[in-house]
Coordinates of N, CA, C and O and ligand atoms in Angstrom, one line a residue:
X807 N 0.8 -1.2 0.0 CA 0.0 0.0 0.0 C 0.9 1.2 0.0 O 1.7 1.4 0.9
X808 N 0.7 2.1 -1.0 CA 1.5 3.3 -1.1 C 0.7 4.4 -0.3 O -0.5 4.5 -0.4
X809 N 1.4 5.3 0.4 CA 0.8 6.3 1.2 C 1.4 7.7 1.0 O 2.6 7.8 0.9
X810 N 0.6 8.7 0.9 CA 1.0 10.1 0.8 C 0.3 10.9 1.9 O -0.9 10.8 2.0
X811 N 1.0 11.6 2.8 CA 0.4 12.4 3.8 C -0.2 13.7 3.2 O 0.5 14.4 2.5
X812 N -1.5 13.9 3.4 CA -2.2 15.1 2.8 C -2.3 16.2 3.8 O -2.2 17.4 3.5
X813 N -2.5 15.8 5.1 CA -2.6 16.8 6.1 C -2.0 16.2 7.4 O -2.3 15.1 7.7
X814 N -1.3 17.1 8.2 CA -0.9 16.7 9.5 C -1.8 17.3 10.5 O -2.8 18.0 10.1
X815 N -1.6 17.1 11.8 CA -2.5 17.5 12.8 C -2.7 19.1 12.8 O -3.8 19.6 12.9
X816 N -1.6 19.8 12.5 CA -1.6 21.2 12.4 C -2.5 21.7 11.2 O -3.3 22.6 11.3
X817 N -2.3 21.0 10.1 CA -3.1 21.3 8.9 C -4.5 21.0 9.1 O -5.4 21.8 8.6
X818 N -4.9 20.0 9.8 CA -6.3 19.7 10.1 C -6.9 20.8 11.0 O -8.0 21.3 10.7
X819 N -6.1 21.2 12.0 CA -6.6 22.2 13.0 C -6.8 23.5 12.2 O -7.8 24.2 12.5
X820 N -5.9 23.9 11.4 CA -6.0 25.1 10.6 C -7.2 25.1 9.7 O -7.9 26.1 9.5
X821 N -7.4 24.0 9.0 CA -8.5 23.9 8.1 C -9.8 24.0 8.9 O -10.8 24.7 8.4
X822 N -9.9 23.4 10.1 CA -11.2 23.5 10.9 C -11.4 24.9 11.4 O -12.5 25.4 11.4
X823 N -10.3 25.6 11.7 CA -10.4 26.9 12.2 C -10.9 27.8 11.1 O -11.8 28.7 11.3
X824 N -10.4 27.6 9.9 CA -10.8 28.4 8.7 C -12.3 28.2 8.4 O -13.1 29.1 8.3
X825 N -12.7 26.9 8.5 CA -14.1 26.5 8.2 C -15.0 27.2 9.3 O -16.1 27.7 9.0
X826 N -14.6 27.1 10.5 CA -15.4 27.7 11.6 C -15.6 29.2 11.3 O -16.7 29.7 11.5
X827 N -14.5 29.9 10.9 CA -14.7 31.3 10.5 C -15.6 31.5 9.4 O -16.4 32.5 9.3
X828 N -15.5 30.6 8.4 CA -16.4 30.7 7.2 C -17.9 30.5 7.6 O -18.8 31.2 7.1
X829 N -18.1 29.6 8.5 CA -19.5 29.3 8.9 C -20.0 30.5 9.6 O -21.2 31.0 9.4
X830 N -19.2 31.1 10.5 CA -19.7 32.3 11.2 C -20.0 33.5 10.3 O -21.0 34.2 10.4
X831 N -19.0 33.6 9.3 CA -19.2 34.7 8.3 C -20.5 34.5 7.5 O -21.3 35.5 7.3
X832 N -20.6 33.4 6.9 CA -21.7 33.1 6.0 C -23.1 33.2 6.7 O -24.1 33.7 6.1
X833 N -23.1 32.8 8.0 CA -24.4 32.8 8.7 C -24.6 34.1 9.6 O -25.5 34.1 10.4
X834 N -23.6 35.0 9.5 CA -23.6 36.2 10.3 C -23.8 35.9 11.8 O -24.7 36.4 12.4
X835 N -22.9 35.1 12.2 CA -22.9 34.6 13.6 C -23.4 33.2 13.6 O -23.5 32.5 12.6
X836 N -23.7 32.7 14.8 CA -24.2 31.3 14.9 C -25.5 31.2 15.6 O -25.9 30.1 16.1
X837 N -26.3 32.3 15.6 CA -27.6 32.3 16.1 C -28.4 31.3 15.3 O -28.4 31.4 14.0
X838 N -29.1 30.3 15.9 CA -29.9 29.4 15.1 C -29.1 28.4 14.2 O -29.6 27.9 13.2
X839 N -27.8 28.3 14.4 CA -27.0 27.4 13.7 C -26.8 26.1 14.5 O -26.6 26.2 15.7
X840 N -27.0 25.0 13.9 CA -26.7 23.7 14.6 C -25.9 22.8 13.7 O -26.0 22.8 12.5
X841 N -24.9 22.0 14.3 CA -24.1 21.2 13.5 C -24.6 19.7 13.6 O -25.1 19.3 14.6
X842 N -24.5 19.0 12.5 CA -24.9 17.6 12.5 C -23.8 16.8 11.9 O -23.5 16.9 10.7
X843 N -23.1 15.9 12.7 CA -22.1 15.1 12.2 C -22.6 13.8 11.7 O -23.5 13.2 12.3
X844 N -22.0 13.3 10.6 CA -22.3 12.0 10.1 C -21.3 11.0 10.6 O -20.1 11.2 10.4
X845 N -21.8 10.0 11.3 CA -20.9 9.0 11.9 C -20.1 8.2 10.9 O -20.7 8.0 9.8
X846 N -18.9 7.9 11.1 CA -18.2 8.0 12.4 C -17.5 9.3 12.5 O -17.7 10.1 13.5
X847 N -16.6 9.6 11.5 CA -15.7 10.7 11.8 C -16.2 12.1 11.6 O -15.6 13.1 11.9
X848 N -17.4 12.2 11.0 CA -18.1 13.5 10.9 C -18.4 14.1 12.3 O -18.5 15.3 12.5
X849 N -18.6 13.1 13.3 CA -19.1 13.5 14.6 C -17.9 14.3 15.4 O -18.1 15.4 15.9
X850 N -16.7 13.7 15.5 CA -15.7 14.4 16.2 C -15.3 15.7 15.4 O -14.9 16.7 16.1
X851 N -15.5 15.7 14.1 CA -15.2 16.9 13.4 C -16.2 18.0 13.7 O -15.8 19.2 13.9
X852 N -17.5 17.6 13.8 CA -18.5 18.6 14.2 C -18.3 19.1 15.6 O -18.5 20.3 15.9
X853 N -17.9 18.3 16.5 CA -17.6 18.7 17.9 C -16.4 19.7 17.9 O -16.5 20.7 18.6
X854 N -15.4 19.4 17.1 CA -14.2 20.3 17.0 C -14.7 21.7 16.5 O -14.2 22.7 17.0
X855 N -15.5 21.6 15.5 CA -16.0 22.9 14.9 C -16.8 23.7 15.9 O -16.6 24.9 16.0
X856 N -17.6 23.0 16.7 CA -18.4 23.7 17.7 C -17.5 24.3 18.8 O -17.8 25.4 19.2
X857 N -16.5 23.6 19.1 CA -15.5 24.2 20.1 C -14.8 25.4 19.6 O -14.6 26.4 20.3
X858 N -14.4 25.3 18.3 CA -13.7 26.5 17.8 C -14.6 27.7 17.6 O -14.3 28.8 17.9
X859 N -15.8 27.4 17.2 CA -16.8 28.5 17.0 C -17.1 29.1 18.4 O -17.2 30.3 18.5
X860 N -17.2 28.3 19.4 CA -17.4 28.8 20.8 C -16.3 29.8 21.2 O -16.6 30.8 21.8
X861 N -15.1 29.4 20.9 CA -13.9 30.3 21.2 C -14.0 31.6 20.5 O -13.6 32.6 21.0
X862 N -14.5 31.6 19.3 CA -14.5 32.8 18.5 C -15.8 33.7 18.8 O -15.7 34.9 19.0
X863 N -16.9 33.0 19.0 CA -18.2 33.7 19.1 C -18.8 33.8 20.5 O -19.8 34.5 20.7
X864 N -18.2 32.9 21.4 CA -18.7 32.9 22.8 C -20.1 32.1 22.8 O -20.8 32.3 23.8
X865 N -20.4 31.4 21.8 CA -21.6 30.7 21.7 C -21.4 29.3 21.0 O -20.9 29.3 19.9
X866 N -21.8 28.2 21.7 CA -21.5 26.9 21.2 C -22.7 26.3 20.5 O -23.7 26.1 21.1
X867 N -22.6 26.1 19.2 CA -23.8 25.5 18.5 C -24.0 24.1 19.0 O -23.0 23.4 19.2
X868 N -25.3 23.6 19.1 CA -25.5 22.2 19.4 C -25.0 21.3 18.3 O -25.0 21.7 17.2
X869 N -24.7 20.1 18.7 CA -24.2 19.1 17.8 C -25.1 17.9 17.8 O -25.3 17.2 18.9
X870 N -25.6 17.5 16.6 CA -26.4 16.3 16.5 C -25.6 15.2 15.7 O -24.5 15.5 15.2
X871 N -26.2 14.0 15.7 CA -25.5 12.9 15.1 C -26.5 12.2 14.1 O -27.6 11.9 14.4
X872 N -26.0 11.9 12.9 CA -26.7 11.0 12.0 C -25.8 9.8 11.7 O -24.6 9.9 11.4
X873 N -26.4 8.6 11.8 CA -25.7 7.4 11.6 C -26.1 6.9 10.2 O -27.2 6.4 10.1
X874 N -25.2 7.0 9.3 CA -25.5 6.5 7.9 C -24.4 5.6 7.5 O -23.2 5.9 7.5
X875 N -24.7 4.4 7.0 CA -23.7 3.5 6.5 C -24.0 3.1 5.1 O -25.1 3.3 4.6
X876 N -23.0 2.6 4.4 CA -23.2 2.2 3.0 C -23.4 0.7 3.0 O -23.0 0.0 3.8
X877 N -24.2 0.3 2.0 CA -24.4 -1.2 1.8 C -23.1 -1.9 1.6 O -22.9 -3.0 2.1
X878 N -22.2 -1.3 0.8 CA -20.9 -1.9 0.6 C -19.8 -1.1 1.4 O -19.9 0.1 1.3
X879 N -18.9 -1.8 2.0 CA -17.8 -0.9 2.6 C -16.6 -0.9 1.7 O -15.6 -0.3 2.1
X880 N -16.7 -1.5 0.5 CA -15.7 -1.3 -0.5 C -15.8 0.1 -1.1 O -16.7 0.3 -1.9
X881 N -15.1 1.1 -0.5 CA -15.3 2.5 -0.9 C -14.9 2.7 -2.3 O -15.2 3.8 -2.9
X882 N -14.2 1.8 -3.0 CA -13.8 2.1 -4.4 C -14.9 1.7 -5.3 O -14.9 2.1 -6.5
X883 N -16.0 1.1 -4.8 CA -17.1 0.7 -5.7 C -18.1 1.9 -5.7 O -18.6 2.3 -4.6
X884 N -18.4 2.4 -6.8 CA -19.4 3.5 -6.9 C -20.8 2.9 -6.8 O -21.0 1.7 -6.7
X885 N -21.8 3.9 -6.8 CA -23.2 3.5 -6.8 C -23.6 2.7 -5.6 O -24.5 1.9 -5.7
X886 N -23.0 2.9 -4.5 CA -23.4 2.3 -3.3 C -24.7 3.0 -2.7 O -25.0 4.1 -3.1
X887 N -25.4 2.3 -1.9 CA -26.7 2.8 -1.3 C -26.5 3.1 0.2 O -26.4 2.1 0.9
X888 N -26.5 4.3 0.6 CA -26.4 4.6 2.0 C -27.8 4.3 2.7 O -28.8 4.5 2.1
X889 N -27.7 3.8 4.0 CA -28.9 3.7 4.8 C -28.8 4.5 6.1 O -27.7 4.4 6.7
X890 N -29.8 5.2 6.4 CA -29.8 6.0 7.7 C -30.3 5.1 8.8 O -31.3 4.4 8.7
X891 N -29.5 4.9 9.8 CA -29.8 4.0 10.9 C -30.5 4.8 12.1 O -31.5 4.4 12.6
X892 N -29.8 5.8 12.5 CA -30.2 6.4 13.8 C -29.9 7.9 13.7 O -28.9 8.4 13.1
X893 N -30.8 8.7 14.3 CA -30.5 10.2 14.3 C -30.6 10.6 15.8 O -31.5 10.2 16.5
X894 N -29.7 11.4 16.2 CA -29.7 12.0 17.6 C -29.6 13.5 17.4 O -28.5 14.0 17.2
X895 N -30.7 14.2 17.5 CA -30.7 15.6 17.3 C -31.2 16.3 18.6 O -32.4 16.2 18.9
X896 N -30.2 16.8 19.4 CA -30.6 17.5 20.7 C -31.2 18.9 20.5 O -30.9 19.8 21.3
X897 N -31.9 19.1 19.4 CA -32.5 20.4 19.2 C -33.7 20.2 18.2 O -33.8 19.2 17.5
X898 N -34.6 21.2 18.2 CA -35.8 21.1 17.3 C -35.3 21.5 15.9 O -34.5 22.5 15.7
X899 N -35.7 20.7 14.9 CA -35.1 20.9 13.5 C -35.8 22.0 12.8 O -35.5 22.3 11.6
X900 N -36.8 22.7 13.4 CA -37.5 23.8 12.6 C -36.7 25.1 12.8 O -36.2 25.4 13.9
X901 N -36.7 25.9 11.7 CA -36.1 27.2 11.7 C -34.7 27.2 12.3 O -34.3 28.2 13.0
X902 N -33.9 26.2 11.9 CA -32.5 26.2 12.3 C -31.7 26.0 11.0 O -32.1 25.4 10.1
X903 N -30.5 26.6 11.1 CA -29.6 26.5 9.9 C -28.7 25.3 10.3 O -27.9 25.4 11.2
X904 N -28.8 24.2 9.5 CA -28.0 23.0 9.8 C -26.7 23.0 9.0 O -26.7 23.3 7.8
X905 N -25.6 22.7 9.7 CA -24.4 22.5 9.0 C -24.1 21.0 9.1 O -23.8 20.5 10.2
X906 N -24.2 20.3 8.0 CA -23.9 18.8 8.0 C -22.4 18.7 7.9 O -21.7 19.5 7.2
X907 N -21.8 17.8 8.7 CA -20.4 17.7 8.7 C -20.0 16.2 8.5 O -20.5 15.3 9.1
X908 N -19.1 16.0 7.5 CA -18.5 14.7 7.2 C -17.0 14.8 7.0 O -16.5 15.8 6.7
X909 N -16.4 13.6 7.1 CA -14.9 13.6 6.8 C -14.6 13.7 5.4 O -13.8 14.5 4.9
X910 N -15.2 12.9 4.5 CA -14.9 12.8 3.1 C -16.2 12.9 2.3 O -17.2 12.2 2.6
X911 N -16.2 13.7 1.3 CA -17.3 13.7 0.3 C -16.8 13.0 -1.0 O -15.7 13.3 -1.5
X912 N -17.6 12.1 -1.4 CA -17.2 11.2 -2.6 C -18.3 11.3 -3.6 O -18.4 12.3 -4.3
X913 N -19.2 10.3 -3.7 CA -20.2 10.3 -4.7 C -21.3 11.3 -4.4 O -22.0 11.8 -5.3
X914 N -21.5 11.6 -3.1 CA -22.6 12.5 -2.7 C -23.8 11.7 -2.2 O -24.8 12.3 -1.7
X915 N -23.8 10.4 -2.3 CA -24.9 9.6 -1.9 C -25.2 9.6 -0.4 O -26.4 9.6 0.0
X916 N -24.2 9.6 0.4 CA -24.4 9.7 1.8 C -25.1 11.0 2.2 O -26.0 11.1 3.0
X917 N -24.6 12.1 1.6 CA -25.2 13.4 1.9 C -26.6 13.5 1.4 O -27.5 14.0 2.1
X918 N -26.9 12.9 0.3 CA -28.3 12.9 -0.2 C -29.2 12.2 0.8 O -30.3 12.6 1.1
X919 N -28.7 11.0 1.4 CA -29.5 10.3 2.4 C -29.7 11.2 3.6 O -30.7 11.2 4.2
X920 N -28.6 11.9 4.0 CA -28.7 12.8 5.2 C -29.7 13.9 4.9 O -30.5 14.2 5.8
X921 N -29.7 14.5 3.7 CA -30.7 15.5 3.4 C -32.1 15.0 3.5 O -33.0 15.6 4.1
X922 N -32.4 13.8 3.0 CA -33.7 13.2 3.1 C -34.1 13.0 4.5 O -35.2 13.3 4.9
X923 N -33.2 12.5 5.3 CA -33.5 12.2 6.7 C -33.9 13.5 7.5 O -34.8 13.5 8.2
X924 N -33.1 14.5 7.2 CA -33.3 15.8 8.0 C -34.6 16.4 7.5 O -35.3 16.9 8.4
X925 N -34.9 16.4 6.2 CA -36.1 17.0 5.7 C -37.3 16.3 6.2 O -38.4 16.9 6.4
X926 N -37.2 15.0 6.4 CA -38.3 14.2 7.0 C -38.6 14.6 8.4 O -39.8 14.5 8.8
X927 N -37.6 15.0 9.2 CA -37.8 15.2 10.6 C -38.3 16.6 10.9 O -39.1 16.8 11.8
X928 N -37.9 17.6 10.1 CA -38.3 19.0 10.4 C -38.2 19.9 9.2 O -38.1 19.4 8.1
X929 N -38.3 21.2 9.5 CA -38.2 22.2 8.5 C -37.1 23.2 8.7 O -37.3 24.3 9.2
X930 N -35.8 22.7 8.5 CA -34.7 23.6 8.7 C -34.8 24.8 7.8 O -35.3 24.7 6.7
X931 N -34.2 25.9 8.2 CA -34.2 27.1 7.4 C -33.3 26.9 6.1 O -33.6 27.3 5.0
X932 N -32.1 26.2 6.4 CA -31.2 25.9 5.3 C -30.4 24.7 5.8 O -30.3 24.5 7.0
X933 N -29.8 24.0 4.8 CA -28.8 23.0 5.2 C -27.6 23.2 4.4 O -27.6 23.4 3.1
X934 N -26.4 23.3 5.1 CA -25.1 23.6 4.4 C -24.3 22.3 4.7 O -24.6 21.6 5.6
X935 N -23.2 22.2 3.9 CA -22.4 21.0 4.0 C -20.9 21.4 4.2 O -20.3 22.2 3.5
X936 N -20.3 20.8 5.3 CA -18.9 21.0 5.5 C -18.2 19.7 5.5 O -18.6 18.7 6.1
X937 N -17.1 19.5 4.7 CA -16.3 18.3 4.7 C -14.8 18.6 4.9 O -14.4 19.7 4.4
X938 N -14.1 17.7 5.5 CA -12.7 17.9 5.6 C -12.0 17.7 4.3 O -11.1 18.4 3.9
X939 N -12.4 16.6 3.6 CA -11.8 16.3 2.3 C -12.9 16.1 1.2 O -13.9 15.4 1.4
X940 N -12.7 16.8 0.1 CA -13.6 16.5 -1.1 C -12.7 15.7 -2.1 O -11.7 16.3 -2.6
X941 N -13.0 14.5 -2.3 CA -12.1 13.6 -3.2 C -12.7 13.5 -4.6 O -12.1 12.7 -5.4
X942 N -13.7 14.2 -4.9 CA -14.3 14.2 -6.3 C -15.1 13.0 -6.5 O -15.6 12.3 -5.6
X943 N -15.4 12.7 -7.8 CA -16.2 11.5 -8.3 C -17.7 11.6 -7.9 O -18.4 10.6 -7.6
X944 N -18.2 12.9 -7.9 CA -19.7 13.0 -7.6 C -20.6 12.3 -8.6 O -20.3 12.4 -9.8
X945 N -21.6 11.7 -8.1 CA -22.6 11.1 -8.9 C -24.0 11.8 -8.8 O -24.9 11.4 -9.5
X946 N -24.0 12.8 -8.0 CA -25.2 13.6 -7.8 C -24.9 15.1 -7.7 O -23.8 15.4 -7.5
X947 N -25.9 15.9 -8.0 CA -25.6 17.4 -8.0 C -25.5 17.9 -6.6 O -26.3 18.7 -6.1
X948 N -24.4 17.5 -5.9 CA -24.2 17.9 -4.5 C -22.8 18.5 -4.4 O -21.9 17.9 -5.0
X949 N -22.7 19.6 -3.7 CA -21.4 20.2 -3.4 C -21.3 20.7 -2.0 O -22.3 20.9 -1.4
X950 N -20.0 20.8 -1.5 CA -19.8 21.3 -0.1 C -19.7 22.8 -0.1 O -19.2 23.4 -1.0
X951 N -20.3 23.4 0.9 CA -20.2 24.8 1.2 C -18.8 25.2 1.8 O -18.3 26.3 1.6
X952 N -18.3 24.2 2.6 CA -17.0 24.4 3.3 C -16.1 23.2 3.1 O -16.6 22.1 3.3
X953 N -14.9 23.4 2.6 CA -14.0 22.3 2.3 C -12.7 22.5 2.9 O -12.1 23.6 2.7
X954 N -12.2 21.5 3.7 CA -10.9 21.6 4.2 C -9.8 21.5 3.1 O -8.9 22.4 3.1
X955 N -9.9 20.5 2.3 CA -9.0 20.3 1.2 C -9.6 19.6 0.1 O -10.2 18.5 0.3
X956 N -9.4 20.1 -1.1 CA -9.8 19.3 -2.3 C -8.7 18.4 -2.7 O -7.6 18.9 -3.0
X957 N -9.0 17.1 -2.9 CA -8.0 16.1 -3.2 C -8.5 15.3 -4.4 O -9.3 14.4 -4.2
X958 N -8.0 15.6 -5.6 CA -8.4 14.8 -6.7 C -7.8 13.4 -6.5 O -6.7 13.2 -6.2
X959 N -8.7 12.4 -6.6 CA -8.3 11.0 -6.4 C -8.6 10.1 -7.5 O -9.5 10.5 -8.3
X960 N -8.0 9.0 -7.6 CA -8.5 8.0 -8.5 C -9.4 7.1 -7.7 O -9.5 7.2 -6.5
X961 N -10.2 6.3 -8.5 CA -11.2 5.5 -7.8 C -10.6 4.4 -7.0 O -11.2 3.8 -6.1
X962 N -9.3 4.1 -7.3 CA -8.6 3.0 -6.5 C -8.0 3.6 -5.3 O -7.4 2.8 -4.5
X963 N -8.0 4.9 -5.1 CA -7.4 5.4 -3.9 C -8.4 5.6 -2.8 O -9.6 5.8 -3.1
X964 N -8.0 5.6 -1.6 CA -8.9 5.9 -0.4 C -8.2 6.9 0.5 O -7.0 6.8 0.6
X965 N -9.0 7.8 1.0 CA -8.4 8.8 1.9 C -8.6 8.3 3.3 O -9.8 8.0 3.7
X966 N -7.5 8.1 4.1 CA -7.6 7.7 5.4 C -7.6 8.9 6.4 O -6.6 9.6 6.4
X967 N -8.7 9.2 7.0 CA -8.8 10.3 8.0 C -8.7 9.8 9.4 O -9.5 9.0 9.8
X968 N -7.6 10.2 10.0 CA -7.4 9.7 11.4 C -7.4 10.9 12.3 O -6.7 11.9 12.1
X969 N -8.2 10.9 13.4 CA -8.4 12.0 14.3 C -8.0 11.5 15.7 O -8.3 10.4 16.1
X970 N -7.3 12.4 16.4 CA -6.7 12.0 17.7 C -7.8 11.5 18.7 O -7.5 10.6 19.5
X971 N -9.0 12.0 18.6 CA -10.0 11.6 19.6 C -10.5 10.2 19.3 O -11.2 9.6 20.2
X972 N -10.3 9.7 18.1 CA -10.8 8.3 17.8 C -9.6 7.4 17.5 O -9.7 6.2 17.8
X973 N -8.6 7.9 16.8 CA -7.5 7.1 16.4 C -6.3 7.5 17.2 O -6.4 8.4 18.0
X974 N -5.2 6.7 17.1 CA -4.1 7.0 18.0 C -3.3 8.2 17.5 O -2.4 8.8 18.2
X975 N -3.6 8.6 16.2 CA -2.8 9.6 15.6 C -3.7 10.6 14.8 O -4.9 10.2 14.6
X976 N -3.2 11.8 14.5 CA -4.1 12.7 13.8 C -3.4 13.1 12.4 O -2.4 13.8 12.4
X977 N -4.0 12.6 11.3 CA -3.5 12.9 10.0 C -4.5 12.5 8.9 O -5.4 11.7 9.2
X978 N -4.3 13.0 7.7 CA -5.0 12.5 6.6 C -4.0 12.0 5.6 O -3.1 12.6 5.2
X979 N -4.3 10.7 5.2 CA -3.3 10.0 4.3 C -4.0 9.5 3.1 O -5.1 9.0 3.2
X980 N -3.4 9.7 1.9 CA -3.9 9.1 0.7 C -3.3 7.7 0.5 O -2.1 7.6 0.5
X981 N -4.2 6.7 0.3 CA -3.7 5.3 0.2 C -4.1 4.8 -1.2 O -5.2 4.9 -1.6
X982 N -3.1 4.2 -1.9 CA -3.4 3.6 -3.1 C -3.3 2.1 -3.0 O -2.3 1.6 -2.4
X983 N -4.3 1.3 -3.4 CA -4.2 -0.1 -3.3 C -3.9 -0.8 -4.6 O -4.1 -0.2 -5.6
Ligands
5GP1809 P1 -20.3 9.1 -0.7 O1 -21.6 8.7 -0.1 O2 -20.2 10.6 -1.0 O3 -19.9 8.3 -1.9 O4 -19.2 8.8 0.4 C1 -19.1 9.6 1.5 C2 -19.1 8.7 2.7 O5 -18.3 7.6 2.6 C3 -18.6 9.5 3.9 O6 -19.4 9.2 5.1 C4 -17.2 9.1 4.1 O7 -16.9 8.9 5.4 C5 -17.1 7.8 3.3 N1 -16.0 7.8 2.3 C6 -16.1 7.8 1.0 N2 -14.9 7.8 0.4 C7 -14.0 7.8 1.5 C8 -12.6 7.8 1.6 O8 -11.8 7.8 0.6 N3 -12.1 7.8 2.8 C9 -12.9 7.9 3.9 N4 -12.2 7.9 5.1 N5 -14.2 7.9 3.9 C10 -14.7 7.8 2.7
MG1810 MG1 -18.4 8.1 6.8

């Protein structure tokens, strides 16, 4: 397996800090903003963003969780079908600006499933998307509002996102199989 380091811990922290500032700017503060992390690694990323936003704005947006998995865990296979398992939203979904947070954006199918689930539950004012890595290969008309890093990949490559709170190390690595 060949590996290329795309981001180190400092690079991840800087990207999250920039995205936090962009979220605050675009929404003119974080009044009525709530973050929703897509499990697994979208959740610690959403919590990190909430912490950084609190340091800047003095107000911590609530963080919810969406558990969405793919039918196939072979990430190099396109056209997978995501299924929504569980939603934990500690806030009312009406009249709130939702920032969906995930580690990697690929075909867009997971985000589409997340949008369906959120719209079923309530009437958010808007839904925006933040991802640490956009690796391309979209199969749906979906794009991220906030991107840590755009990484053009081949379909045989996989982006390994490792976060200190979940993994023993913090880095983003491109792996080719
Ligand atoms: P999509 O549904 O857009 O095809 O894939 C996005 C979902 O699959 C995200 O939840 C993301 O965590 C996962 N995913 C897709 N490709 C990769 C990848 O290269 N690396 C990692 N870590 N996750 C990926
Ligand atoms: Mg995922």
